[in-house]
PDB file of C-alpha atoms in Angstrom:
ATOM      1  CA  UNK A  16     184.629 127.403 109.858  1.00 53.00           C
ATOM      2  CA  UNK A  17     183.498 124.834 112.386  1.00 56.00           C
ATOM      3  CA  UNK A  18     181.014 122.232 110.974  1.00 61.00           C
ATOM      4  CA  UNK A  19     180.484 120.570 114.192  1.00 63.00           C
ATOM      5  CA  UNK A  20     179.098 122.891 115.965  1.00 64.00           C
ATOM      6  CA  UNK A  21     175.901 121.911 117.335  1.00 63.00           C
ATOM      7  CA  UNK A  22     172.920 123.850 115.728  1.00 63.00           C
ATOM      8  CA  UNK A  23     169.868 122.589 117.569  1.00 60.00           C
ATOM      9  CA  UNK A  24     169.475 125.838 119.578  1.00 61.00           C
ATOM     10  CA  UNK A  25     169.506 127.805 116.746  1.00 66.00           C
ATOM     11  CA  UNK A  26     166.237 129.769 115.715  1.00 68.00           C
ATOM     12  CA  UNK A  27     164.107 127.807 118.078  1.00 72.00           C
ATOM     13  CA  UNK A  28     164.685 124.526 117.034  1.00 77.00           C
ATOM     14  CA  UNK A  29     162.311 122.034 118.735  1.00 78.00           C
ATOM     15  CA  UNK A  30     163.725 119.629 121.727  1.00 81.00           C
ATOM     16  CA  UNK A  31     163.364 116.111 120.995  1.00 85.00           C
ATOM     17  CA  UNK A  32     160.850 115.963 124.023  1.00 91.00           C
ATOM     18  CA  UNK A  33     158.704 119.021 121.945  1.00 88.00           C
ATOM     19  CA  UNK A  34     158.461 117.012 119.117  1.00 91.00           C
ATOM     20  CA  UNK A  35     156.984 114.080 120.606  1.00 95.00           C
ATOM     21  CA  UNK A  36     154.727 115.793 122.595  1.00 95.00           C
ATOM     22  CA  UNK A  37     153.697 117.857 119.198  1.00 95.00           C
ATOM     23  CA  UNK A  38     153.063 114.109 117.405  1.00 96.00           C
ATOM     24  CA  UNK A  39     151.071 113.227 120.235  1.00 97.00           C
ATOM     25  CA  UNK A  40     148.985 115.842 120.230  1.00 96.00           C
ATOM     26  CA  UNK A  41     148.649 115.343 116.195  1.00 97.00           C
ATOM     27  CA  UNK A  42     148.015 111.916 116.879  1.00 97.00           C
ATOM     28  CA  UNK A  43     145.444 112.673 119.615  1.00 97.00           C
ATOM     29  CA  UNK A  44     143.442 115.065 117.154  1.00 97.00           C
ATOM     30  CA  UNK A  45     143.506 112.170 114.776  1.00 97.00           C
ATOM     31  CA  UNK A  46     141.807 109.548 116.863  1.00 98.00           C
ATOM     32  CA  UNK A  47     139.347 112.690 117.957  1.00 98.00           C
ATOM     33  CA  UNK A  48     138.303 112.815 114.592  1.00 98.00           C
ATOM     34  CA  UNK A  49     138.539 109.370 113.582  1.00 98.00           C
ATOM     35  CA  UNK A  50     136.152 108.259 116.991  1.00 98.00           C
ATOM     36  CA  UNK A  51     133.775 111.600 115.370  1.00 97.00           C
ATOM     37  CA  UNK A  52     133.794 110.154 112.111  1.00 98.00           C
ATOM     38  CA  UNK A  53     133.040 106.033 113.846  1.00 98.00           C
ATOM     39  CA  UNK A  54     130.044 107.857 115.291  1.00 97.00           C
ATOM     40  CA  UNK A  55     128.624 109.304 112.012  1.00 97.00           C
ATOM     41  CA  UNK A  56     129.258 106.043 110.236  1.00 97.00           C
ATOM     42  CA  UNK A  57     127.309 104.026 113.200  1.00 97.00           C
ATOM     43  CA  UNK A  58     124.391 106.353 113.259  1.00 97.00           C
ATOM     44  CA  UNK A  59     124.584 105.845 108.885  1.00 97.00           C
ATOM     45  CA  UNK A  60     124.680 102.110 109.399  1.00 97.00           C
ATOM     46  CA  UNK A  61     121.587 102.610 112.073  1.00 97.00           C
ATOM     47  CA  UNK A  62     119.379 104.302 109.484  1.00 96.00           C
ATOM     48  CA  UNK A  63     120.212 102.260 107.125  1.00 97.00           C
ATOM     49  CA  UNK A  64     119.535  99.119 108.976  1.00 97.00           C
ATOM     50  CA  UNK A  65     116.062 101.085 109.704  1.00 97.00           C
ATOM     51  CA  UNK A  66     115.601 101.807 106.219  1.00 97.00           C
ATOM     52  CA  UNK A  67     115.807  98.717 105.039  1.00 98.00           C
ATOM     53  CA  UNK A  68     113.715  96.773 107.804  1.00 97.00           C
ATOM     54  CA  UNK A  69     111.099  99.294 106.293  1.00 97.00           C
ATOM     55  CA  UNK A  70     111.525  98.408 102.862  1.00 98.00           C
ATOM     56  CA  UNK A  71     111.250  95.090 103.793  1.00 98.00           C
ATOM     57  CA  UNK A  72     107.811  95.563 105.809  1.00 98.00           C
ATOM     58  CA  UNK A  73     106.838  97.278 102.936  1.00 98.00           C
ATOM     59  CA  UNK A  74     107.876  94.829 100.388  1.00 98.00           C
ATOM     60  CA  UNK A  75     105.898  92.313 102.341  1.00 97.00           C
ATOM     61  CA  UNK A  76     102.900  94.416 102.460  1.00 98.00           C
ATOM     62  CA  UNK A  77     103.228  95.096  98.831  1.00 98.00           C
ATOM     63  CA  UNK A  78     103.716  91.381  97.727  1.00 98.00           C
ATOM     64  CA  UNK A  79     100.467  90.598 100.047  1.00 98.00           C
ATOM     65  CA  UNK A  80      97.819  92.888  97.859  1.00 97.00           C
ATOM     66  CA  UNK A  81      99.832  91.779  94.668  1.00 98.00           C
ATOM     67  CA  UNK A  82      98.715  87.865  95.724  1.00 97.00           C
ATOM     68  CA  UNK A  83      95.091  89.661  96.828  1.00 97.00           C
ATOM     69  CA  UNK A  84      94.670  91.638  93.701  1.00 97.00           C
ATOM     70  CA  UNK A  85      95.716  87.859  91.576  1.00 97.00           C
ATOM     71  CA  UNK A  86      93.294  86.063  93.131  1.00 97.00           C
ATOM     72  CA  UNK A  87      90.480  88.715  92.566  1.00 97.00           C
ATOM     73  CA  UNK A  88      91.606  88.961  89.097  1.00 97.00           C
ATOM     74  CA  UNK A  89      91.068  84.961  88.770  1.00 96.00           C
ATOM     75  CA  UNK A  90      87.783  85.274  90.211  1.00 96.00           C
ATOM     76  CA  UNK A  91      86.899  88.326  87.912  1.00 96.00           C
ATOM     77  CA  UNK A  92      88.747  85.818  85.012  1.00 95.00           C
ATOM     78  CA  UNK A  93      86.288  83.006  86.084  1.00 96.00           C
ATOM     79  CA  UNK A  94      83.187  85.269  86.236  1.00 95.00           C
ATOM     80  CA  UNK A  95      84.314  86.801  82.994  1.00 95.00           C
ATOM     81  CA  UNK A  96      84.679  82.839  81.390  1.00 94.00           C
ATOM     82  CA  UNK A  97      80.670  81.853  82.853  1.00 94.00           C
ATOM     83  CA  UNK A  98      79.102  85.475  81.850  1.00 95.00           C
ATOM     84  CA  UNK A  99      80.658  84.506  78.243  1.00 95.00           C
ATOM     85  CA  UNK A 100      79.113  81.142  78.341  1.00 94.00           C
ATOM     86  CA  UNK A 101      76.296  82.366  79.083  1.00 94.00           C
ATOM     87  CA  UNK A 102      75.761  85.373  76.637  1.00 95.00           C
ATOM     88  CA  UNK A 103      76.843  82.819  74.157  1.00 95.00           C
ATOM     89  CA  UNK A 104      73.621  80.634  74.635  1.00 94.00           C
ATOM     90  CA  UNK A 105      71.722  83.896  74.929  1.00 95.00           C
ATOM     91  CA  UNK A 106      72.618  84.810  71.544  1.00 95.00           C
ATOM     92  CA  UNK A 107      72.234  81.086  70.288  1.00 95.00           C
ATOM     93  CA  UNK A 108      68.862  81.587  71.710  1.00 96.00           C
ATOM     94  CA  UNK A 109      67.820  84.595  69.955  1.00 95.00           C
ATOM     95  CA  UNK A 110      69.368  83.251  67.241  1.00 95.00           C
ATOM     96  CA  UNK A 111      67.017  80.439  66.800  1.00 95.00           C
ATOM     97  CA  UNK A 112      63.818  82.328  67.880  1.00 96.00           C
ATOM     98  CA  UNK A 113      64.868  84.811  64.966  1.00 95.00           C
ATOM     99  CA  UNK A 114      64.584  81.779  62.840  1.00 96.00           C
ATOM    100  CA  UNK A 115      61.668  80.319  63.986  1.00 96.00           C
ATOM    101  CA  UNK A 116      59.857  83.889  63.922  1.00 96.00           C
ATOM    102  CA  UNK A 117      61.021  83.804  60.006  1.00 96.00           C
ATOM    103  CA  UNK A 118      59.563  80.167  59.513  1.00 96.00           C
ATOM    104  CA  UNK A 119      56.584  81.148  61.192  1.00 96.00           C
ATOM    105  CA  UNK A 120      56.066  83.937  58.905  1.00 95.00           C
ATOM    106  CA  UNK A 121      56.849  81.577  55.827  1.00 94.00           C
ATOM    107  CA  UNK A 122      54.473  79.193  57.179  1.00 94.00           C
ATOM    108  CA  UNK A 123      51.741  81.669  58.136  1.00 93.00           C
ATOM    109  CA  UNK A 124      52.021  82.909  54.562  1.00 92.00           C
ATOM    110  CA  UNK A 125      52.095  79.442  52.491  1.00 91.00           C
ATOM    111  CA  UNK A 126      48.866  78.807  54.572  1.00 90.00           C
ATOM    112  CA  UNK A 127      46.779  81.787  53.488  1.00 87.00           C
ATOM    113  CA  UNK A 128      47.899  81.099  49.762  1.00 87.00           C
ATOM    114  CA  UNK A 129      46.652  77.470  50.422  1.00 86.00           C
ATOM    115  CA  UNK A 130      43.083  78.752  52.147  1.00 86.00           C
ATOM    116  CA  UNK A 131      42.831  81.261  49.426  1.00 78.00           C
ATOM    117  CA  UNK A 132      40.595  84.746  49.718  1.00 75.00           C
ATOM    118  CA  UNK A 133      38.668  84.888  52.618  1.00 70.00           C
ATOM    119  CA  UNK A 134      34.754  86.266  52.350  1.00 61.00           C
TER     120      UNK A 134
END
């Protein structure tokens, strides 16, 4: 048996020239689908860059009527405090005219006991 004999031929064995030209072709469907795949990831990276210049508008928008709606609440906070004041020397008020109304009663009553029947 001859071990040397040279077995390249055999059952279509590629040439070395075939099997470079099959890596390059391997190699050229790889950077095909890796230039694909940079394109999808830009586009991403473009909507998200879009997204987020949004969300920032947005944000700034929302932080806007959040200062708008504290100061209105201050104001409404201030009212509030001087309506309070107020009611609260409305009710002292009617508090003393109750009890002046009471003394006058008291008063009106002490002086018919003191003028006695009337003819």
């Amino acid at each position: 048996m001859n071990i040397d004999e040279d077995t390249s031929t055999w059952l279509g064995c590629p040439t070395p020239l075939e099997m470079y030209q099959h890596q390059c072709a391997m190699l050229e469907d790889e950077l095909i689908q890796t230039q694909a795949m940079l394109r999808k990831a830009r586009a991403n990276v473009a909507g998200l860059v879009q997204m987020n210049d949004l969300l920032v508008t947005r944000k700034a928008m929302a932080e806007t009527e959040l200062r708008l709606a504290m100061a209105n609440l201050s104001s409404a906070n201030i009212h509030n405090s001087e309506m309070s004041k107020e009611i609260m020397g409305l009710k002292m008020i009617a508090s003393q005219n109750e009890h002046f109304r009471v003394e006058n009663q008291r008063l009106q009553l002490e002086l018919r006991v003191l003028k006695g029947p009337q003819p």
